[in-house]
Coordinates of C-alpha atoms and ligand atoms in Angstrom, one line a residue:
M1 CA -40.7 16.4 43.3
K2 CA -42.3 15.6 40.0
K3 CA -39.7 17.7 38.3
Y4 CA -37.0 15.5 39.8
R5 CA -38.7 12.4 38.6
I6 CA -38.9 13.6 35.1
A7 CA -35.2 14.6 35.1
T8 CA -34.3 11.2 36.5
L9 CA -36.3 9.6 33.7
F10 CA -34.5 11.6 31.1
I11 CA -31.1 10.6 32.4
L12 CA -32.2 6.9 32.5
V13 CA -33.4 7.0 28.9
A14 CA -30.1 8.7 27.8
L15 CA -28.0 6.1 29.6
L16 CA -30.1 3.3 28.1
L17 CA -29.6 4.7 24.6
V18 CA -25.8 4.8 25.0
A19 CA -25.8 1.3 26.6
C20 CA -27.9 -0.2 23.8
G21 CA -25.4 0.9 21.2
G22 CA -27.5 3.8 20.1
Q23 CA -24.2 5.6 19.2
K24 CA -24.3 7.7 16.1
A25 CA -22.6 6.3 13.0
S26 CA -19.0 7.5 12.7
N27 CA -18.4 10.4 10.3
V28 CA -14.6 10.1 10.3
L29 CA -12.2 7.3 9.5
N30 CA -8.5 7.3 10.3
L31 CA -6.5 5.4 7.7
Y32 CA -2.8 4.5 8.3
A33 CA -1.3 3.1 5.1
W34 CA 1.7 2.9 2.9
S35 CA 2.6 6.2 1.2
E36 CA 1.7 6.5 -2.5
Y37 CA -0.7 3.7 -2.2
V38 CA -4.3 4.9 -1.8
P39 CA -5.6 7.4 -4.4
Q40 CA -7.0 10.7 -3.1
G41 CA -9.8 10.3 -5.6
L42 CA -10.9 7.1 -4.0
L43 CA -11.0 8.7 -0.5
D44 CA -13.0 11.6 -1.9
D45 CA -15.5 9.3 -3.6
F46 CA -15.9 7.3 -0.4
T47 CA -16.6 10.6 1.5
A48 CA -19.1 11.7 -1.2
Q49 CA -20.9 8.4 -0.9
T50 CA -21.0 8.0 2.8
G51 CA -20.3 11.4 4.4
I52 CA -17.3 9.8 6.2
K53 CA -14.2 12.0 6.1
V54 CA -10.9 10.1 5.8
N55 CA -7.7 11.1 7.4
Y56 CA -4.7 9.4 5.7
D57 CA -1.5 9.0 7.6
T58 CA 1.4 7.3 5.9
Y59 CA 4.2 4.9 6.6
S60 CA 7.0 3.5 4.4
S61 CA 7.6 0.0 5.9
N62 CA 5.9 -2.7 7.8
E63 CA 8.4 -2.1 10.6
E64 CA 7.3 1.5 10.9
L65 CA 3.6 0.5 11.1
L66 CA 4.3 -2.2 13.7
A67 CA 6.5 0.0 15.8
K68 CA 3.9 2.8 15.9
L69 CA 1.0 0.5 16.9
Q70 CA 3.2 -1.3 19.4
A71 CA 4.1 2.1 20.9
G72 CA 0.4 2.6 21.6
A73 CA -1.0 4.6 18.7
S74 CA -4.7 3.8 19.0
G75 CA -6.6 6.2 16.8
Y76 CA -6.4 4.2 13.6
D77 CA -9.3 2.4 12.0
V78 CA -7.8 0.8 8.9
I79 CA -4.2 -0.3 8.2
I80 CA -2.6 -2.1 5.3
P81 CA 0.0 -4.6 6.6
S82 CA 1.8 -7.1 4.4
D83 CA 1.6 -10.9 4.9
Y84 CA 4.4 -11.5 7.5
T85 CA 3.3 -8.5 9.5
V86 CA -0.3 -9.7 9.5
A87 CA 1.0 -13.0 11.0
I88 CA 2.9 -11.0 13.7
M89 CA -0.2 -8.8 14.5
I90 CA -2.5 -11.8 14.7
K91 CA -0.1 -13.6 17.1
Q92 CA 0.1 -10.5 19.2
G93 CA -3.7 -9.9 19.3
M94 CA -3.4 -6.6 17.5
L95 CA -6.2 -7.0 15.0
E96 CA -10.1 -7.0 15.2
E97 CA -11.9 -9.9 13.6
L98 CA -13.8 -8.9 10.5
D99 CA -17.6 -9.1 10.3
H100 CA -17.8 -10.5 6.8
S101 CA -21.6 -9.8 6.6
K102 CA -20.5 -6.2 6.2
I103 CA -18.1 -7.0 3.4
P104 CA -20.3 -8.4 0.6
N105 CA -17.7 -7.2 -2.0
F106 CA -15.3 -9.8 -0.8
V107 CA -16.8 -12.0 -3.6
N108 CA -14.9 -9.8 -6.0
I109 CA -11.6 -11.2 -4.8
D110 CA -9.9 -13.9 -6.9
N111 CA -9.9 -17.0 -4.8
R112 CA -6.2 -17.4 -5.4
F113 CA -5.8 -14.7 -2.8
T114 CA -8.4 -15.7 -0.2
N115 CA -7.7 -17.9 2.8
P116 CA -3.9 -17.1 2.8
D117 CA -1.5 -18.9 5.1
F118 CA -0.8 -15.8 7.1
D119 CA -4.6 -15.4 7.9
P120 CA -6.4 -18.7 7.6
G121 CA -10.1 -18.3 6.9
D122 CA -9.7 -14.5 6.2
K123 CA -10.6 -13.8 9.8
Y124 CA -8.7 -10.6 10.1
T125 CA -7.8 -9.3 6.7
V126 CA -8.9 -8.9 3.1
P127 CA -6.5 -8.4 0.1
Y128 CA -5.7 -4.9 -1.1
Q129 CA -2.9 -5.3 -3.7
W130 CA -0.1 -7.8 -4.2
G131 CA 3.2 -7.7 -6.0
T132 CA 6.9 -8.6 -6.3
T133 CA 10.2 -7.2 -5.3
G134 CA 12.5 -7.2 -8.3
L135 CA 15.2 -5.5 -10.3
M136 CA 14.3 -2.4 -12.4
Y137 CA 16.6 -0.8 -14.9
D138 CA 16.7 1.7 -17.7
K139 CA 18.0 -0.3 -20.7
T140 CA 19.4 2.9 -22.3
K141 CA 21.6 3.7 -19.3
V142 CA 22.9 0.4 -17.8
P143 CA 26.5 -0.5 -18.8
F144 CA 25.4 -4.1 -19.5
E145 CA 22.1 -5.9 -19.2
P146 CA 21.7 -7.2 -15.6
T147 CA 20.2 -10.6 -15.1
H148 CA 21.4 -11.3 -11.5
W149 CA 21.2 -9.4 -8.3
A150 CA 25.0 -9.9 -8.2
D151 CA 25.3 -7.6 -11.2
L152 CA 24.4 -4.7 -9.0
W153 CA 27.8 -5.0 -7.2
D154 CA 29.6 -4.2 -10.5
P155 CA 31.7 -0.9 -10.1
A156 CA 30.0 0.3 -13.3
F157 CA 27.0 1.0 -11.1
A158 CA 28.9 3.3 -8.7
N159 CA 26.4 5.7 -7.2
R160 CA 23.8 4.7 -9.7
L161 CA 21.4 2.5 -7.8
V162 CA 18.2 3.2 -5.9
A163 CA 17.2 0.7 -3.2
L164 CA 14.0 0.3 -1.1
D165 CA 14.4 1.8 2.3
D166 CA 13.3 -1.5 3.8
G167 CA 15.5 -3.8 5.9
R168 CA 13.7 -7.1 5.4
E169 CA 13.5 -6.5 1.6
I170 CA 17.1 -5.4 1.1
I171 CA 18.8 -7.8 3.5
G172 CA 16.5 -10.5 1.8
V173 CA 17.9 -9.6 -1.6
V174 CA 21.5 -9.8 -0.3
L175 CA 20.8 -13.2 1.3
Q176 CA 19.4 -14.4 -2.1
T177 CA 22.5 -13.1 -3.8
L178 CA 24.6 -15.2 -1.4
G179 CA 22.5 -18.2 -2.1
Y180 CA 20.9 -18.3 1.3
D181 CA 17.3 -18.4 2.5
K182 CA 16.0 -14.9 2.6
N183 CA 14.3 -15.7 5.9
T184 CA 17.4 -17.2 7.5
V185 CA 17.8 -17.0 11.3
D186 CA 21.5 -18.1 11.1
Q187 CA 23.6 -15.5 12.7
A188 CA 26.7 -16.2 10.6
Q189 CA 24.8 -15.9 7.3
L190 CA 23.3 -12.7 8.5
E191 CA 26.7 -11.3 9.4
E192 CA 28.0 -12.3 6.0
A193 CA 25.0 -10.5 4.4
K194 CA 25.8 -7.4 6.3
Q195 CA 29.4 -7.4 5.0
K196 CA 28.1 -8.0 1.5
L197 CA 25.6 -5.1 1.8
L198 CA 28.4 -2.8 3.0
E199 CA 30.2 -3.6 -0.3
L200 CA 27.1 -2.6 -2.2
K201 CA 26.8 0.8 -0.5
P202 CA 29.1 2.8 -2.8
N203 CA 26.7 1.9 -5.6
I204 CA 23.6 2.9 -3.7
R205 CA 22.8 6.5 -4.5
L206 CA 19.7 6.6 -2.4
F207 CA 17.3 4.6 -0.3
D208 CA 13.7 5.3 -1.1
S209 CA 10.6 3.3 -0.6
D210 CA 8.1 6.0 -1.4
S211 CA 8.9 6.9 -5.0
P212 CA 12.0 5.1 -6.2
H213 CA 11.0 5.4 -9.8
T214 CA 11.6 9.1 -9.7
A215 CA 15.3 8.6 -9.5
L216 CA 15.2 6.3 -12.5
L217 CA 13.1 8.7 -14.5
N218 CA 15.3 11.7 -13.8
G219 CA 18.4 9.7 -14.7
E220 CA 20.0 9.9 -11.2
A221 CA 19.7 6.1 -10.9
W222 CA 20.2 3.5 -13.7
A223 CA 18.8 0.5 -11.8
G224 CA 17.2 -0.3 -8.5
I225 CA 15.7 -2.8 -6.1
T226 CA 12.1 -1.9 -6.1
W227 CA 8.5 -3.1 -5.9
N228 CA 6.5 -3.9 -9.1
G229 CA 4.1 -1.0 -9.0
D230 CA 6.9 1.5 -8.9
A231 CA 8.4 -0.1 -11.9
A232 CA 5.0 0.0 -13.6
L233 CA 4.8 3.7 -13.0
A234 CA 8.3 4.2 -14.4
F235 CA 7.4 2.1 -17.5
R236 CA 4.4 4.2 -18.2
E237 CA 6.6 7.3 -18.5
N238 CA 9.5 5.6 -20.1
P239 CA 9.2 2.3 -22.2
D240 CA 12.9 1.7 -21.8
I241 CA 12.3 0.6 -18.2
V242 CA 12.7 -3.1 -17.7
Y243 CA 11.6 -5.1 -14.6
I244 CA 12.9 -8.6 -13.9
C245 CA 13.1 -11.3 -11.3
P246 CA 16.8 -11.9 -11.1
Q247 CA 18.3 -15.4 -11.4
E248 CA 18.9 -15.8 -7.7
G249 CA 15.2 -15.2 -7.0
C250 CA 13.0 -12.2 -6.2
G251 CA 10.3 -11.3 -3.7
I252 CA 6.5 -11.7 -3.5
W253 CA 4.2 -10.0 -1.1
F254 CA 0.5 -9.5 -0.3
D255 CA -0.9 -6.3 1.3
N256 CA -4.1 -6.4 3.2
L257 CA -6.8 -4.2 4.7
A258 CA -7.2 -4.8 8.4
I259 CA -8.8 -3.1 11.5
P260 CA -6.5 -2.6 14.5
K261 CA -7.8 -3.8 17.9
N262 CA -10.0 -1.2 19.6
A263 CA -10.3 1.0 16.5
P264 CA -12.5 4.0 17.4
H265 CA -14.7 3.8 14.2
K266 CA -15.2 0.2 13.4
D267 CA -18.4 0.7 11.5
A268 CA -16.7 3.2 9.2
A269 CA -13.8 0.9 8.8
L270 CA -16.0 -2.0 7.6
A271 CA -17.8 0.4 5.2
F272 CA -14.5 1.6 3.9
I273 CA -13.1 -2.0 3.4
N274 CA -16.2 -3.0 1.5
Y275 CA -16.0 0.1 -0.7
V276 CA -12.3 -0.5 -1.5
L277 CA -13.3 -4.0 -2.8
S278 CA -15.8 -2.5 -5.2
P279 CA -14.8 -2.7 -8.9
K280 CA -14.9 1.1 -9.2
A281 CA -12.5 1.6 -6.3
S282 CA -10.3 -1.2 -7.6
V283 CA -10.0 0.5 -11.0
M284 CA -9.0 3.8 -9.3
I285 CA -6.3 1.9 -7.4
T286 CA -4.9 0.2 -10.5
E287 CA -5.0 3.5 -12.5
E288 CA -2.9 5.4 -9.9
F289 CA -0.8 2.8 -8.1
P290 CA -0.4 -0.1 -10.5
Y291 CA 0.7 -2.9 -8.3
S292 CA -1.0 -6.3 -9.0
S293 CA -4.7 -6.5 -8.3
P294 CA -6.4 -9.4 -6.5
N295 CA -9.8 -8.1 -7.6
T296 CA -11.3 -10.1 -10.4
A297 CA -14.4 -7.9 -10.8
G298 CA -12.1 -4.8 -10.8
L299 CA -9.9 -6.1 -13.6
E300 CA -13.0 -7.1 -15.6
Y301 CA -14.3 -3.6 -15.2
L302 CA -10.9 -2.1 -16.2
K303 CA -11.1 -3.9 -19.5
T304 CA -14.1 -1.9 -20.6
Y305 CA -13.4 1.3 -18.6
D306 CA -9.9 1.8 -20.1
A307 CA -8.9 -0.9 -22.6
A308 CA -5.4 0.6 -23.2
L309 CA -4.6 0.7 -19.5
Y310 CA -5.9 -2.9 -19.1
Q311 CA -3.6 -4.0 -22.0
S312 CA -0.5 -2.3 -20.5
Y313 CA -1.4 -3.9 -17.1
M314 CA -1.5 -7.3 -18.8
D315 CA 1.7 -6.8 -20.9
F316 CA 4.0 -5.5 -18.1
S317 CA 6.1 -8.0 -16.1
G318 CA 5.5 -5.9 -13.0
T319 CA 1.7 -6.0 -13.0
N320 CA 1.2 -9.3 -14.6
P321 CA 4.2 -11.5 -13.8
S322 CA 4.7 -14.7 -15.8
D323 CA 4.5 -18.1 -14.1
D324 CA 8.3 -18.3 -14.5
F325 CA 8.7 -15.0 -12.7
L326 CA 6.5 -16.1 -9.9
A327 CA 8.2 -19.5 -9.6
H328 CA 11.4 -17.7 -8.5
A329 CA 9.6 -15.4 -6.0
T330 CA 9.9 -16.0 -2.3
P331 CA 7.9 -14.2 0.4
I332 CA 9.3 -12.6 3.6
R333 CA 8.4 -14.6 6.7
D334 CA 8.1 -13.7 10.4
V335 CA 11.5 -14.7 11.7
G336 CA 10.5 -14.4 15.4
D337 CA 13.4 -13.4 17.7
A338 CA 15.8 -13.0 14.8
T339 CA 13.9 -9.9 13.9
T340 CA 16.1 -7.9 16.3
L341 CA 19.1 -9.2 14.4
Y342 CA 17.7 -8.0 11.1
D343 CA 16.8 -4.6 12.7
R344 CA 20.3 -4.2 14.1
I345 CA 22.0 -4.9 10.8
W346 CA 19.8 -2.5 9.0
T347 CA 20.4 0.3 11.5
E348 CA 24.1 -0.3 11.2
I349 CA 24.0 -0.2 7.4
K350 CA 21.9 2.9 7.4
G351 CA 24.2 4.5 10.0
E352 CA 27.2 4.0 7.7
E353 CA 26.3 6.9 5.4
Ligands
N2P401 C1 3.5 1.7 -1.9 C2 4.2 0.6 -1.2 C3 3.9 -0.7 -1.7 C4 3.8 -1.7 -0.6 N1 4.3 2.9 -1.9 C5 4.7 -2.9 -0.8 N2 4.3 -3.9 0.1

């Protein structure tokens, strides 16, 4: 009889421990992020400091991230959606609220990037990197100096362009070329953009969002529609690379760390987010994937850590765009139901190979 009572007691205590949140701290973190975006050295350092092992799965567009989560993928702890996708995810209840008491390094973020319109009050996200979508070219290869997106339609660029594999970005550029709002929901304008994009296809050698600068560096492509960090990587290898915001206007975006709803390792996710906002992690990010940094303390640290790298960051139009560059930059917005129209056009364009 006594034996049973002791056994019951044990079970009760065990149940109580679980119920009181006596769970063990997580020792694994599942990161789902853009490819070529989070340095392995950063992940290794985080593991060395915390004992938390990081699995890094990649995607190449916001649409891929959204589709995967909407299809029910539930194992991820940290994701890096861009502005308009954050807005969609908040609307659909797909993100956990952040416990800011666990993210003291948030003070390192430049307040130009806090409290953004897509996440008022920073309730669900903190900034990771930001940047532009512009025109990159090799000035020793191009037949003439491009200043407009429209220049890319010139037959001299036949099969010599690389373009991001990203429907919203590329259709957005074509809309800008036509003088339309890049977030239009007007069906006729979108149809016109599709025709215009079909006319550009003979000039597009490849669609690549992961490493478009590779095609420029190896000479396959002479110009391209790319993100700033990729242009910065190309410029490091080849000073003849130029990156501009074309006359019709370019793009601007803000990528953010967030925790998907019901993430299995929320404690690890918050520890990771706080770590990524440290000056040391920030420098690792800028060293390897030089998009623009929203981290003031990180940039301050870079100045002393590697003065030459800091100088090239400050001097390059991709990493440190001028006010004039930014004045012509427009963000992608959530277009609601018209999203299916953009998706259909993009599928049709891509199917036309
Ligand atoms: C990195 C992708 C940058 C994300 N490969 C652009 N929002």
